[in-house]
mmCIF file of C-alpha atoms in Angstrom:
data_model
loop_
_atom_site.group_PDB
_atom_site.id
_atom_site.type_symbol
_atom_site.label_atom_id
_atom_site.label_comp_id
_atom_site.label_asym_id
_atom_site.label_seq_id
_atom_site.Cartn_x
_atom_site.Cartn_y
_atom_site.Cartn_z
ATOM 1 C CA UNK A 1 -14.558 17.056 -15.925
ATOM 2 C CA UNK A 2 -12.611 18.700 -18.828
ATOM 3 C CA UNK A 3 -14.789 22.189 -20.445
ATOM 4 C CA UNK A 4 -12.496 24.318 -22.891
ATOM 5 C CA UNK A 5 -15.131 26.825 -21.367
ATOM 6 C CA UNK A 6 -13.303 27.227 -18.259
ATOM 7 C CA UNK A 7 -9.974 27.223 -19.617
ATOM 8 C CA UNK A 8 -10.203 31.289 -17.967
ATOM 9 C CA UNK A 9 -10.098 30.177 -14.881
ATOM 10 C CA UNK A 10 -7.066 28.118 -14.994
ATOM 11 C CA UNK A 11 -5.773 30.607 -16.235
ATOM 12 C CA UNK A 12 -6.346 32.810 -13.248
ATOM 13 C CA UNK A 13 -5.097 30.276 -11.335
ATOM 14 C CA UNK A 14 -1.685 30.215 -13.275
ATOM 15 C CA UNK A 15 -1.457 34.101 -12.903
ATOM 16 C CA UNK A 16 -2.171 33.784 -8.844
ATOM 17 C CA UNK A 17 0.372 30.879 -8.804
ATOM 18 C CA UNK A 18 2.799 32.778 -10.988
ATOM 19 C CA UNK A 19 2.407 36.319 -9.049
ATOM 20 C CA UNK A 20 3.193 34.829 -5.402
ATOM 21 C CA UNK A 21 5.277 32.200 -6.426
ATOM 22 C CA UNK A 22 7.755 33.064 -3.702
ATOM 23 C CA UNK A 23 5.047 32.667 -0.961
ATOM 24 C CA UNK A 24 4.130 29.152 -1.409
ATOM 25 C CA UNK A 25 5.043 27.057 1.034
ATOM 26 C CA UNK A 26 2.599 23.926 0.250
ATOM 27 C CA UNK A 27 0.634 23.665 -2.941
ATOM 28 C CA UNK A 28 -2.066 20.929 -3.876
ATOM 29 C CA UNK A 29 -4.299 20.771 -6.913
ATOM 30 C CA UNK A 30 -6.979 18.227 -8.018
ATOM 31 C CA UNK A 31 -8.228 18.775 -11.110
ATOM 32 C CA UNK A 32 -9.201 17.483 -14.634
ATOM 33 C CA UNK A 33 -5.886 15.737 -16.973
ATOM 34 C CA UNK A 34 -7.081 18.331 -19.724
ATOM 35 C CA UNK A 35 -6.012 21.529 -18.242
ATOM 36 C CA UNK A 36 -2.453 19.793 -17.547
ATOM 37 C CA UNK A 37 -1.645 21.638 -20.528
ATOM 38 C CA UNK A 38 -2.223 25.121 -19.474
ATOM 39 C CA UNK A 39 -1.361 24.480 -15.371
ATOM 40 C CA UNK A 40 2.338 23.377 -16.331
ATOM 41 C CA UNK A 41 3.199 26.878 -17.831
ATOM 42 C CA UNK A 42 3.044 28.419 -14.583
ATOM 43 C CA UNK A 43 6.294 27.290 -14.008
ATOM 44 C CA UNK A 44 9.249 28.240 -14.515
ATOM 45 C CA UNK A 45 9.487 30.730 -11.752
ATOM 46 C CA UNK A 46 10.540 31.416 -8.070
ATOM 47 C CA UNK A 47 9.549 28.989 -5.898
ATOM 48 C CA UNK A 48 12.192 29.135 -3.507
ATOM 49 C CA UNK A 49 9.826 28.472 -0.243
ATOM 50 C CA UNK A 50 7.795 25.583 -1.643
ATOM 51 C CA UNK A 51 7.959 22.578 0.742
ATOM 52 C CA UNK A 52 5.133 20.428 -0.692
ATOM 53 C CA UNK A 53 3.909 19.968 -3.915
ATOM 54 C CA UNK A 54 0.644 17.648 -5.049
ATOM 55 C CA UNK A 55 -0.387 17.688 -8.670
ATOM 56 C CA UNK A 56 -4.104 15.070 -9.142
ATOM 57 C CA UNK A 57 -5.605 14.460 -12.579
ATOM 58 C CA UNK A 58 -7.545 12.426 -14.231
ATOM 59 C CA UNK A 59 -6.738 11.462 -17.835
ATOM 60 C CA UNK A 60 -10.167 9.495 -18.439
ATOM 61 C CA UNK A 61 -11.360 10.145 -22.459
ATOM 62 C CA UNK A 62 -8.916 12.583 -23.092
ATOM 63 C CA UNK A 63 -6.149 12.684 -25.666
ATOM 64 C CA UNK A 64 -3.151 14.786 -24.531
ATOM 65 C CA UNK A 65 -0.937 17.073 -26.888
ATOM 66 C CA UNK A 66 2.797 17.573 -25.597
ATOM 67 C CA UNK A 67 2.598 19.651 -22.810
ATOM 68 C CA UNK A 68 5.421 22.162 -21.641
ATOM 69 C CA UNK A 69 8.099 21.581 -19.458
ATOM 70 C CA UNK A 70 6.927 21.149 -15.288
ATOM 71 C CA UNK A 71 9.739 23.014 -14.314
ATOM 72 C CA UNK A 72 10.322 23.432 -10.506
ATOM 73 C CA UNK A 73 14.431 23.449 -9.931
ATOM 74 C CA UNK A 74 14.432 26.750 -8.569
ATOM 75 C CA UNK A 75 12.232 24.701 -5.869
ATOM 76 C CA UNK A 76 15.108 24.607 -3.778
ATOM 77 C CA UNK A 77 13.860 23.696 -0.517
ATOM 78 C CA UNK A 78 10.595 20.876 -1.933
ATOM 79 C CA UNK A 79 10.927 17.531 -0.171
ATOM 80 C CA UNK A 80 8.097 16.581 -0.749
ATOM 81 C CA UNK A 81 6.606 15.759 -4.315
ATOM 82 C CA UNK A 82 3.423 14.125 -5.733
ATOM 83 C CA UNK A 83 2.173 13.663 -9.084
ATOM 84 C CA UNK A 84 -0.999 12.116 -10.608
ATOM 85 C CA UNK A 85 -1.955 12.386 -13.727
ATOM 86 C CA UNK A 86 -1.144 11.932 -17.731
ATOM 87 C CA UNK A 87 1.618 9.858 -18.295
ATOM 88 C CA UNK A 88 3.290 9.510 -21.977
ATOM 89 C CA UNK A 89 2.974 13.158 -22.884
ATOM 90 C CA UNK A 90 5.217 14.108 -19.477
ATOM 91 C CA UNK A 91 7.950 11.819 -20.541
ATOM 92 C CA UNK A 92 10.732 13.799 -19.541
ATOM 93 C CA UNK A 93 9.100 17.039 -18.876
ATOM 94 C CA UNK A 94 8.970 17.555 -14.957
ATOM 95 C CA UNK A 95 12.421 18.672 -14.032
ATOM 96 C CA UNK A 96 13.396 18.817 -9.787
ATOM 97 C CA UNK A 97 15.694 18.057 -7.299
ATOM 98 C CA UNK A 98 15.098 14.881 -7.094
ATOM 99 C CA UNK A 99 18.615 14.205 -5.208
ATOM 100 C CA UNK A 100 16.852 16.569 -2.292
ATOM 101 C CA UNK A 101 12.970 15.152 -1.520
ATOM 102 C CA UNK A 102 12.328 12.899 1.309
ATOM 103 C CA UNK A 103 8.631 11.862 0.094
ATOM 104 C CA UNK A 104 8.039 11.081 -3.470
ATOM 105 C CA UNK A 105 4.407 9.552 -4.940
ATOM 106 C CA UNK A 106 4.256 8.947 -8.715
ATOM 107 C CA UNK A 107 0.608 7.373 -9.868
ATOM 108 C CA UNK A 108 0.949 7.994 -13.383
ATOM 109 C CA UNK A 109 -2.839 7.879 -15.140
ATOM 110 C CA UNK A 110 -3.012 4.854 -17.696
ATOM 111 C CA UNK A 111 -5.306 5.333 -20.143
ATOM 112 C CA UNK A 112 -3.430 6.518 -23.229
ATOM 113 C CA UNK A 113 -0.067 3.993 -23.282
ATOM 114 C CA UNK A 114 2.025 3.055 -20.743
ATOM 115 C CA UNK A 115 2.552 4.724 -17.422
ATOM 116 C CA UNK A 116 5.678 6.421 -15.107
ATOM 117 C CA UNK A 117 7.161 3.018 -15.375
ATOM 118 C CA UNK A 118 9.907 4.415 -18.071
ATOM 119 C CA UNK A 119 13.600 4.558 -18.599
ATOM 120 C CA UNK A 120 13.166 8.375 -17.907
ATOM 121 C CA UNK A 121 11.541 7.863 -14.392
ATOM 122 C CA UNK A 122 13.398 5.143 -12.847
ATOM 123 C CA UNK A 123 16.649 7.724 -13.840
ATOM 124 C CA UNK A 124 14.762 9.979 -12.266
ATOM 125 C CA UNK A 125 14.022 7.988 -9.094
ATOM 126 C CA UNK A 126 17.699 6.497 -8.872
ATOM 127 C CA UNK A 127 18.258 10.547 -7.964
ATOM 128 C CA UNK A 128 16.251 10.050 -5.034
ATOM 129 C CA UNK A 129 18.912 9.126 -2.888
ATOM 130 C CA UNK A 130 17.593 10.883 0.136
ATOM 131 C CA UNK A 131 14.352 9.868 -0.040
ATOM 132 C CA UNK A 132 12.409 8.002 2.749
ATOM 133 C CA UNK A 133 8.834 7.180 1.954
ATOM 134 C CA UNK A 134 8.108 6.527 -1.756
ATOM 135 C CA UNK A 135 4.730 5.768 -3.338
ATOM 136 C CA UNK A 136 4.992 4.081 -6.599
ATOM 137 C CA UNK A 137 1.702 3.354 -9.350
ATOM 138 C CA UNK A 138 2.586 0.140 -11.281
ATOM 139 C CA UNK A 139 1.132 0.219 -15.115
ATOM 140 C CA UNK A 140 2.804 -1.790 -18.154
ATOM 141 C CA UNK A 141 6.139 -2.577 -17.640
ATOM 142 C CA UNK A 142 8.912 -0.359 -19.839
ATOM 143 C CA UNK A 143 9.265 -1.782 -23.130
ATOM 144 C CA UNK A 144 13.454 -2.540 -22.793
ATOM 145 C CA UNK A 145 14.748 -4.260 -19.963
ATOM 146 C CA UNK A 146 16.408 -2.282 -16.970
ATOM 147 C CA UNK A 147 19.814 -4.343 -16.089
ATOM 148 C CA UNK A 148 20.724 -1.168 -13.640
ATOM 149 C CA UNK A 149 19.927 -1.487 -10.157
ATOM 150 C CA UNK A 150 18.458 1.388 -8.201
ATOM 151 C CA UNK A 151 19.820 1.408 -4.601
ATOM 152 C CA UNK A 152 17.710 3.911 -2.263
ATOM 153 C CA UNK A 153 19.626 4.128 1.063
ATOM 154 C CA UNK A 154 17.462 5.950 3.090
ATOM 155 C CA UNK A 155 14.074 4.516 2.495
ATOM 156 C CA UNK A 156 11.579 3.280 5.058
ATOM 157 C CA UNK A 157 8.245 3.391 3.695
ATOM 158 C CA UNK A 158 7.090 2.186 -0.394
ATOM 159 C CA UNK A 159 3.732 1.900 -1.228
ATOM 160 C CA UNK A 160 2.957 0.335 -4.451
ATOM 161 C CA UNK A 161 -0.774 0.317 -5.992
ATOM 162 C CA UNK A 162 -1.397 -1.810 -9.310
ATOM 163 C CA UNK A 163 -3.304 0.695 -11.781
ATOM 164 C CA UNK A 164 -4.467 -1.949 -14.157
ATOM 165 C CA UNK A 165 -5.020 -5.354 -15.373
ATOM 166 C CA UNK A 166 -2.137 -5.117 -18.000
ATOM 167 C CA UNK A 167 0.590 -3.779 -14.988
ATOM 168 C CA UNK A 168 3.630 -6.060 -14.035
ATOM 169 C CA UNK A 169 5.738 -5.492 -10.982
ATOM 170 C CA UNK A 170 9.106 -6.386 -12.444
ATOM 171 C CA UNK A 171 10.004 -3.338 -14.501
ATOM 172 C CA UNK A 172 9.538 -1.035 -11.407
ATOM 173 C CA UNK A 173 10.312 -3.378 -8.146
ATOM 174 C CA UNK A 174 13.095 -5.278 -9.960
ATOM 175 C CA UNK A 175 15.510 -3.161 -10.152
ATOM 176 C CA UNK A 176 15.198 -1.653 -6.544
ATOM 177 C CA UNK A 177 17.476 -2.464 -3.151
ATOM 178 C CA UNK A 178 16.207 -0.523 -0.147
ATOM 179 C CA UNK A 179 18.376 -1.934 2.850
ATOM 180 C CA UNK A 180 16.357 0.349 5.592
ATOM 181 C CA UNK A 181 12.683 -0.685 4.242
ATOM 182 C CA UNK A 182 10.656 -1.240 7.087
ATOM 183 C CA UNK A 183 7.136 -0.754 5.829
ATOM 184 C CA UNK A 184 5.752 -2.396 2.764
ATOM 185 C CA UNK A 185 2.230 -1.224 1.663
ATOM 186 C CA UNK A 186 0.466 -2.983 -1.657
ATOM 187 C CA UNK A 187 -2.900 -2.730 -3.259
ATOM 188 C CA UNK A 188 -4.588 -1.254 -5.881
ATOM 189 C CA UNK A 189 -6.229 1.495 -7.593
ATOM 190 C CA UNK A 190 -9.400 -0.771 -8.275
ATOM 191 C CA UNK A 191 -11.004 -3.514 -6.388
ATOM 192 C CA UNK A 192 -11.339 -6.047 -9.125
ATOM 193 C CA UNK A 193 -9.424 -9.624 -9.344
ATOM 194 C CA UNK A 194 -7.883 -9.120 -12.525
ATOM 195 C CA UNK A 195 -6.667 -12.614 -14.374
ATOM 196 C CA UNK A 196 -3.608 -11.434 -15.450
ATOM 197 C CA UNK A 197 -0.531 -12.331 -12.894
ATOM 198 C CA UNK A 198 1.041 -8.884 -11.921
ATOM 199 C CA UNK A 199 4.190 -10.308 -10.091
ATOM 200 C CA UNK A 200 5.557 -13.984 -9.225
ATOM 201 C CA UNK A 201 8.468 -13.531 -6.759
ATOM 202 C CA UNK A 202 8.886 -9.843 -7.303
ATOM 203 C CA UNK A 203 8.813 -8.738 -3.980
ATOM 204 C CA UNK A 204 10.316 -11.805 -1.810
ATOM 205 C CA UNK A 205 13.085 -11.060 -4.186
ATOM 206 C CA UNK A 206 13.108 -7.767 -3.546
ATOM 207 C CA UNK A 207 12.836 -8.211 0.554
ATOM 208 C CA UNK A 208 15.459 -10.992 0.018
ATOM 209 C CA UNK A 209 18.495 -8.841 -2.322
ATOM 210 C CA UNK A 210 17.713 -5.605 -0.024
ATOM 211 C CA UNK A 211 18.584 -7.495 3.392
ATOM 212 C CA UNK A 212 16.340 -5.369 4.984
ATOM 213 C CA UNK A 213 14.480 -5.988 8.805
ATOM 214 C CA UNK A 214 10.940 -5.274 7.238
ATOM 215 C CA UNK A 215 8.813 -4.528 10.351
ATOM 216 C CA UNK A 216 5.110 -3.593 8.929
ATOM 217 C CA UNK A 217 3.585 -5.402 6.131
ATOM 218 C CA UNK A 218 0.170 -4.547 4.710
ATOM 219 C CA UNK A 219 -1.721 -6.045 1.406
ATOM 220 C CA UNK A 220 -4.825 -5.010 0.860
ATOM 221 C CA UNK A 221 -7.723 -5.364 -2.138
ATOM 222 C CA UNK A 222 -4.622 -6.775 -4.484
ATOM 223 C CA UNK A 223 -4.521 -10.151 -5.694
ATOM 224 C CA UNK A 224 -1.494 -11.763 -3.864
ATOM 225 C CA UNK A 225 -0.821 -15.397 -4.063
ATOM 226 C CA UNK A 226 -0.166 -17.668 -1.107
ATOM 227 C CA UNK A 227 2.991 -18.706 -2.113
ATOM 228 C CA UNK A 228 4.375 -15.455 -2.490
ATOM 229 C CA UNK A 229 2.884 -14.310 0.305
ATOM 230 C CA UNK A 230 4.555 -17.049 2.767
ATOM 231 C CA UNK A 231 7.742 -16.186 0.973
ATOM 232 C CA UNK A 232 7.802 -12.491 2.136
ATOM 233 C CA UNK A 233 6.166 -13.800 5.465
ATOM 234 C CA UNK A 234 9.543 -16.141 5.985
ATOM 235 C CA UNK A 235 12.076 -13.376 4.782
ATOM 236 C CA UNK A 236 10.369 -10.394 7.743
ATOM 237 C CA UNK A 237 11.067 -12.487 11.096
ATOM 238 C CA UNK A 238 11.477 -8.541 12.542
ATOM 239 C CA UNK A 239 7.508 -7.944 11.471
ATOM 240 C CA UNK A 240 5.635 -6.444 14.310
ATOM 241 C CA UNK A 241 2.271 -5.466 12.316
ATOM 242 C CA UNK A 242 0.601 -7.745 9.303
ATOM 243 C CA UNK A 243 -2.534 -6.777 7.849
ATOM 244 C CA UNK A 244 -3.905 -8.873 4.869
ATOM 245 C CA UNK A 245 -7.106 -7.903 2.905
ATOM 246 C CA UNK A 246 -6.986 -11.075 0.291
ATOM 247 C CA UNK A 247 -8.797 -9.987 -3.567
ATOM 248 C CA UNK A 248 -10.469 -11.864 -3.985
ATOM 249 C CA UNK A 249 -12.331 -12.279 -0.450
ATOM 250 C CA UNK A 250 -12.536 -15.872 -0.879
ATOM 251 C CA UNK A 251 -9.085 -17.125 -1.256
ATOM 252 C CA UNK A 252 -7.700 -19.905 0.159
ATOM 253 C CA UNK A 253 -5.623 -18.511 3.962
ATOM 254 C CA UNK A 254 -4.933 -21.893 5.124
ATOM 255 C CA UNK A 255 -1.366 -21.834 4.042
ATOM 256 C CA UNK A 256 -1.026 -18.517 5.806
ATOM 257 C CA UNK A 257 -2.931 -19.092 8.708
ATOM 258 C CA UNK A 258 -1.095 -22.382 9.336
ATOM 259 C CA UNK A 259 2.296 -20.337 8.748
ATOM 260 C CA UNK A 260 1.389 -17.862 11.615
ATOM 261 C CA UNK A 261 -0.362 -20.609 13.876
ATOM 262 C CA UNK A 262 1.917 -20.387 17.180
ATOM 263 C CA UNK A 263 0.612 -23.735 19.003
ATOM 264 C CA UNK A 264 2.292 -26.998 18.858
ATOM 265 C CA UNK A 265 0.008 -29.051 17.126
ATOM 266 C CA UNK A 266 0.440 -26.926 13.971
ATOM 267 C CA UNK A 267 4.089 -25.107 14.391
ATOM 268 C CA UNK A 268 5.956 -29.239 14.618
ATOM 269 C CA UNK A 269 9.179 -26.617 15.463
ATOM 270 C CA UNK A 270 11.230 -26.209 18.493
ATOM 271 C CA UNK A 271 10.876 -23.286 20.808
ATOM 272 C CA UNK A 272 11.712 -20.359 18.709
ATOM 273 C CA UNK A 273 11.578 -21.326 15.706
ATOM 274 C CA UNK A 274 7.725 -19.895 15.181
ATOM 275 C CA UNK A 275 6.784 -17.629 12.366
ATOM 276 C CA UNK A 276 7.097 -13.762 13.166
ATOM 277 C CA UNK A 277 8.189 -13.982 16.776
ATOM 278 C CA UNK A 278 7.917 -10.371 17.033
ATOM 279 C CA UNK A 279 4.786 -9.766 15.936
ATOM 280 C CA UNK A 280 2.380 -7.542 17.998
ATOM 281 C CA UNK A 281 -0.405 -6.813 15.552
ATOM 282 C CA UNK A 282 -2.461 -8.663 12.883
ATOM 283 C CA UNK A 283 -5.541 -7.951 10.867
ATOM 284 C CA UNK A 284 -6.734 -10.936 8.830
ATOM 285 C CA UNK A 285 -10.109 -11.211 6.391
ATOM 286 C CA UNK A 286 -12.089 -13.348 4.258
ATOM 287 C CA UNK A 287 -15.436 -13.968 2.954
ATOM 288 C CA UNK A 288 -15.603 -18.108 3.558
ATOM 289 C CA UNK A 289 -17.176 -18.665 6.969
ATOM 290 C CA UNK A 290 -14.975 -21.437 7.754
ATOM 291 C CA UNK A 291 -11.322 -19.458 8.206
ATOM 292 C CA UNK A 292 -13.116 -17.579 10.797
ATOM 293 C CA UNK A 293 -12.629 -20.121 13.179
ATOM 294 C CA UNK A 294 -8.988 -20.878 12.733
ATOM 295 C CA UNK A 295 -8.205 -17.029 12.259
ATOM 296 C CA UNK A 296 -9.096 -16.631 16.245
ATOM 297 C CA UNK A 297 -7.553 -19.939 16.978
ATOM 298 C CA UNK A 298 -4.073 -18.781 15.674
ATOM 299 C CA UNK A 299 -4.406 -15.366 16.887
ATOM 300 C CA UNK A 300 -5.116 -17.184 20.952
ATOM 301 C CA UNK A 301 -1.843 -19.081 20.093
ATOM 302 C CA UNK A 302 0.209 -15.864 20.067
ATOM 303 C CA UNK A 303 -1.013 -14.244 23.461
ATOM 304 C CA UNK A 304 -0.622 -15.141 27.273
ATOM 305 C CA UNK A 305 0.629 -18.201 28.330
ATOM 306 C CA UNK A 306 0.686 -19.694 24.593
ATOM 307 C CA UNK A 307 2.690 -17.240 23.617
ATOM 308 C CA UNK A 308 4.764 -17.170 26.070
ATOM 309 C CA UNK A 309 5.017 -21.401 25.630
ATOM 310 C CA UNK A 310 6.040 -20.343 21.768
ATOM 311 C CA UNK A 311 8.415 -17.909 22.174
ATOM 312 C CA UNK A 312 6.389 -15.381 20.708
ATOM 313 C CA UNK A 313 5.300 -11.830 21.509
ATOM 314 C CA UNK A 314 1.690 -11.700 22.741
ATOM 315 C CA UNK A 315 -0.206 -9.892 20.380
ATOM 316 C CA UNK A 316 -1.537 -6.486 21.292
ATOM 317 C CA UNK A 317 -3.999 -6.101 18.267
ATOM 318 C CA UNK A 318 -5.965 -8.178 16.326
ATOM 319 C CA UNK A 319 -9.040 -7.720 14.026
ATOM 320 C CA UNK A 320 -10.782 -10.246 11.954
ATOM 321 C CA UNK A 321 -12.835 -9.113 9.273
ATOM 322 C CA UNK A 322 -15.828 -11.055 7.885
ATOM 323 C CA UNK A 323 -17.114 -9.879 4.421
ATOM 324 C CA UNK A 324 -20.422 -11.040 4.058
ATOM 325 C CA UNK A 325 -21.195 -10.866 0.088
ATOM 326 C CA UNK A 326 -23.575 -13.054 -0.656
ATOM 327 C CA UNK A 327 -25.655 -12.184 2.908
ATOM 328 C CA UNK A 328 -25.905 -15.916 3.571
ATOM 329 C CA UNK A 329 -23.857 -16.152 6.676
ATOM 330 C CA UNK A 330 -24.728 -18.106 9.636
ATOM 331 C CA UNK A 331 -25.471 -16.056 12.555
ATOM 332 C CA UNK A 332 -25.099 -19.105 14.956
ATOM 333 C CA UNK A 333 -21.584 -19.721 13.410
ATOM 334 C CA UNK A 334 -20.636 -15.586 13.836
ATOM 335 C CA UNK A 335 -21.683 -15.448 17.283
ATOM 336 C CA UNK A 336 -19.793 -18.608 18.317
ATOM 337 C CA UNK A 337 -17.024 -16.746 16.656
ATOM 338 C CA UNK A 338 -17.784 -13.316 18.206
ATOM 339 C CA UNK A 339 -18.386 -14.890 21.532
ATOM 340 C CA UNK A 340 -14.964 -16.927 21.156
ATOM 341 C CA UNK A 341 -12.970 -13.566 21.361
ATOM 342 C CA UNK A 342 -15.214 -11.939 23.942
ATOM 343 C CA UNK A 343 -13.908 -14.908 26.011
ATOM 344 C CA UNK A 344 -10.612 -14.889 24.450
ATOM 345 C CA UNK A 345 -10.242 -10.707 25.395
ATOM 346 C CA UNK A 346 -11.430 -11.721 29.162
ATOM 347 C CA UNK A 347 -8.896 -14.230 29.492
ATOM 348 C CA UNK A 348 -6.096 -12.400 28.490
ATOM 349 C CA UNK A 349 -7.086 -9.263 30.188
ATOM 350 C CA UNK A 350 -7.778 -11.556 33.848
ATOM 351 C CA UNK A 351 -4.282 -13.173 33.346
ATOM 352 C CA UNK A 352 -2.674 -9.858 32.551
ATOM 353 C CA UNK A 353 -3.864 -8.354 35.885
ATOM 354 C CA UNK A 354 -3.286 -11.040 37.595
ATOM 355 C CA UNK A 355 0.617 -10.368 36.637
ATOM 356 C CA UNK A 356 0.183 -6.345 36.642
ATOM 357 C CA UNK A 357 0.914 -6.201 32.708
ATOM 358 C CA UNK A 358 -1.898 -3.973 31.934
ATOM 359 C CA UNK A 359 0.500 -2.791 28.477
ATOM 360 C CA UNK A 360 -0.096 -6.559 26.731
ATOM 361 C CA UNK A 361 -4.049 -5.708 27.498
ATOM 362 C CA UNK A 362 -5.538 -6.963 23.874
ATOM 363 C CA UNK A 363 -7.603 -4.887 21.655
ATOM 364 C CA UNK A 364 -9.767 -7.218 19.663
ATOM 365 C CA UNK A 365 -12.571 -6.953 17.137
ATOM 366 C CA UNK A 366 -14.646 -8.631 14.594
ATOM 367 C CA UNK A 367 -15.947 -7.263 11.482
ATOM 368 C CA UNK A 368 -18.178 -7.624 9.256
ATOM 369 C CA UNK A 369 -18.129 -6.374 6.365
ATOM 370 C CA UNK A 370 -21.653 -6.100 4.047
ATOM 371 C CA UNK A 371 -20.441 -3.682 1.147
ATOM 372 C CA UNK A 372 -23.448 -4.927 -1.382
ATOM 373 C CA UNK A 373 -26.278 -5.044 1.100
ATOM 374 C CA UNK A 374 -29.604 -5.241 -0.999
ATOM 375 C CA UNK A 375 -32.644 -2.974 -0.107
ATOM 376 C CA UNK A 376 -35.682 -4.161 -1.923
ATOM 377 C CA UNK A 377 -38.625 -1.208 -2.478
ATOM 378 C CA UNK A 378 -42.018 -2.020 -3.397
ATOM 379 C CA UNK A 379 -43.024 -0.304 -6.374
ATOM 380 C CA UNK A 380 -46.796 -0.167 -7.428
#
């Protein structure tokens, strides 16, 4: 928390930062959005050895004045740049190389206006033309449409968290083409099923104009509807590792499950013409009981000889997750579930030795999940 009180001690910290500036070769600080103010004047100076740079705040119930500049071009060797905190009063006051990072994280906080998601910083990210993993906080969308698209050659890795109810994918994701994406990561800052619709086709489209060979997908606490979801799922036929944490827990997976499903009765498709062919690991959860069942069912159509029947890889890891919120669940219908993969394991691990492929040995598990688990105490 912000305490005028110890504004002395940030300032000590700004003289230390300031007096070995040339030493630093990784700096990361985590503290309160109000002393933003005072941290950002320890810059400009020489900071010709810094490598990594990590800047956490948190804005909460705090107005912020215009703050000086962040400047860190004399940062010639940085490739690696993260930044949490205030957004509108940095508008265009942190000045880099943004033409030399490889890793770049912008979470903009959003509790005064709008977020990163400006004219300024998608300039500043269309700079990044080197960079290969990018982690991007979606907020409000900019207030004037961005026609210009933002081509990122080198990336591999974006990771995009929704900071609130209000954000909208399409004035950050939009714009984008990243032809050497290979691992998409969503979710979001807080685990709550917001009713406002944060994207549509946002990122199919995105997967579809970049033309990329996505090979690791993971959504996670984020609402994400199924329809979207088996878009992207059709447009990654390279994806080796899908993991899918549905907000909220009880949404509907049997259009997804049936998508993945590798066995004949639900696939109605020639050999090779299955969903993800190449996929090796999958982590799948819910909270209804019921998609427990056909979770392990499709995950036993993608190993040993059904796999091999489909066309498929044989999976190599697979957890299902049971989140048990309401602490009603049957344990009859878990342990038929839990004993179904014990069984399911011991197959595939017999048949495997059988042919001397101990490498396709499965690693299974089933979890479950009891996050509000009730203790009652007896008070007299």
């Amino acid at each position: 928390m912000y305490h005028s009180a110890t504004n002395n001690l940030i300032s000590l910290l700004v003289d230390r930062l300031r007096m070995h500036a040339q030493r630093w070769k990784c700096i990361s600080l985590q503290l309160a959005g109000g002393y933003f103010p005072l941290l950002f004047t320890f810059t400009p100076c020489n900071l010709s050895s810094l490598e990594y740079l990590s800047i956490n705040g948190n804005a909460v119930a705090f107005a912020f004045p215009i703050m000086p500049q962040l400047n860190l071009e004399s940062a010639a060797n940085l490739k690696s740049f993260s930044y949490t905190g205030p957004g509108p009063s940095v508008e265009d006051r942190i000045h880099l190389r943004w033409e030399d990072l490889a890793e770049l994280s912008l979470e903009f906080a959003s509790h005064f206006g709008g977020s990163f998601v400006s004219r300024q910083r998608l300039v500043d990210l269309a700079r990044c033309q080197n960079i290969t993993t990018c982690s991007l906080g979606i907020d409000r969308p900019p207030p004037s449409v961005v026609s210009e698209s933002i081509t990122l050659p080198c990336l591999q890795t974006l990771r995009v968290r929704r900071v609130t109810r209000f954000a909208h994918a399409h004035g950050m994701i939009d714009p984008l083409i990243l032809p050497q994406l290979q691992t998409l990561e969503i979710d979001a800052s807080n685990l709550v099923n917001w009713n406002q619709r944060w994207h549509s086709r946002n990122f199919s489209s995105l997967l579809a104009r970049s033309g990329c060979s996505l090979l690791r997908l993971s959504i996670q606490d984020v609402d994400f509807p199924n329809d979207e979801l088996v878009r992207c799922l059709s447009l990654s036929p390279a994806l080796t590792s899908f993991r899918f944490i549905p907000c909220p827990r009880s949404q509907n997976l049997s259009d997804v499950i049936r998508k993945l499903d590798a066995s004949p009765r639900t696939r109605g498709r020639r050999r090779g013409h299955v969903a993800l062919p190449q996929l090796r690991e999958i982590t799948m959860a819910s909270s209804v009981e019921r998609y427990l069942d056909s979770i392990t069912t499709m995950c036993r159509s993608r190993t040993g000889a059904c796999a091999r029947a489909a066309g498929v890889a044989t999976l190599q890891r697979a957890e299902v997750v049971f989140f048990d919120l309401w602490h009603d669940k049957s344990e009859d219908g878990l342990e038929r579930v839990v004993n179904s993969l014990a069984q399911w394991v011991s197959e595939n691990k017999s048949e495997n030795g059988r042919e001397g492929e101990d490498e396709h040995l499965l690693e299974a598990s089933v979890v479950v999940d009891s996050p509000y688990l009730p203790v009652y105490i007896d008070v007299q």
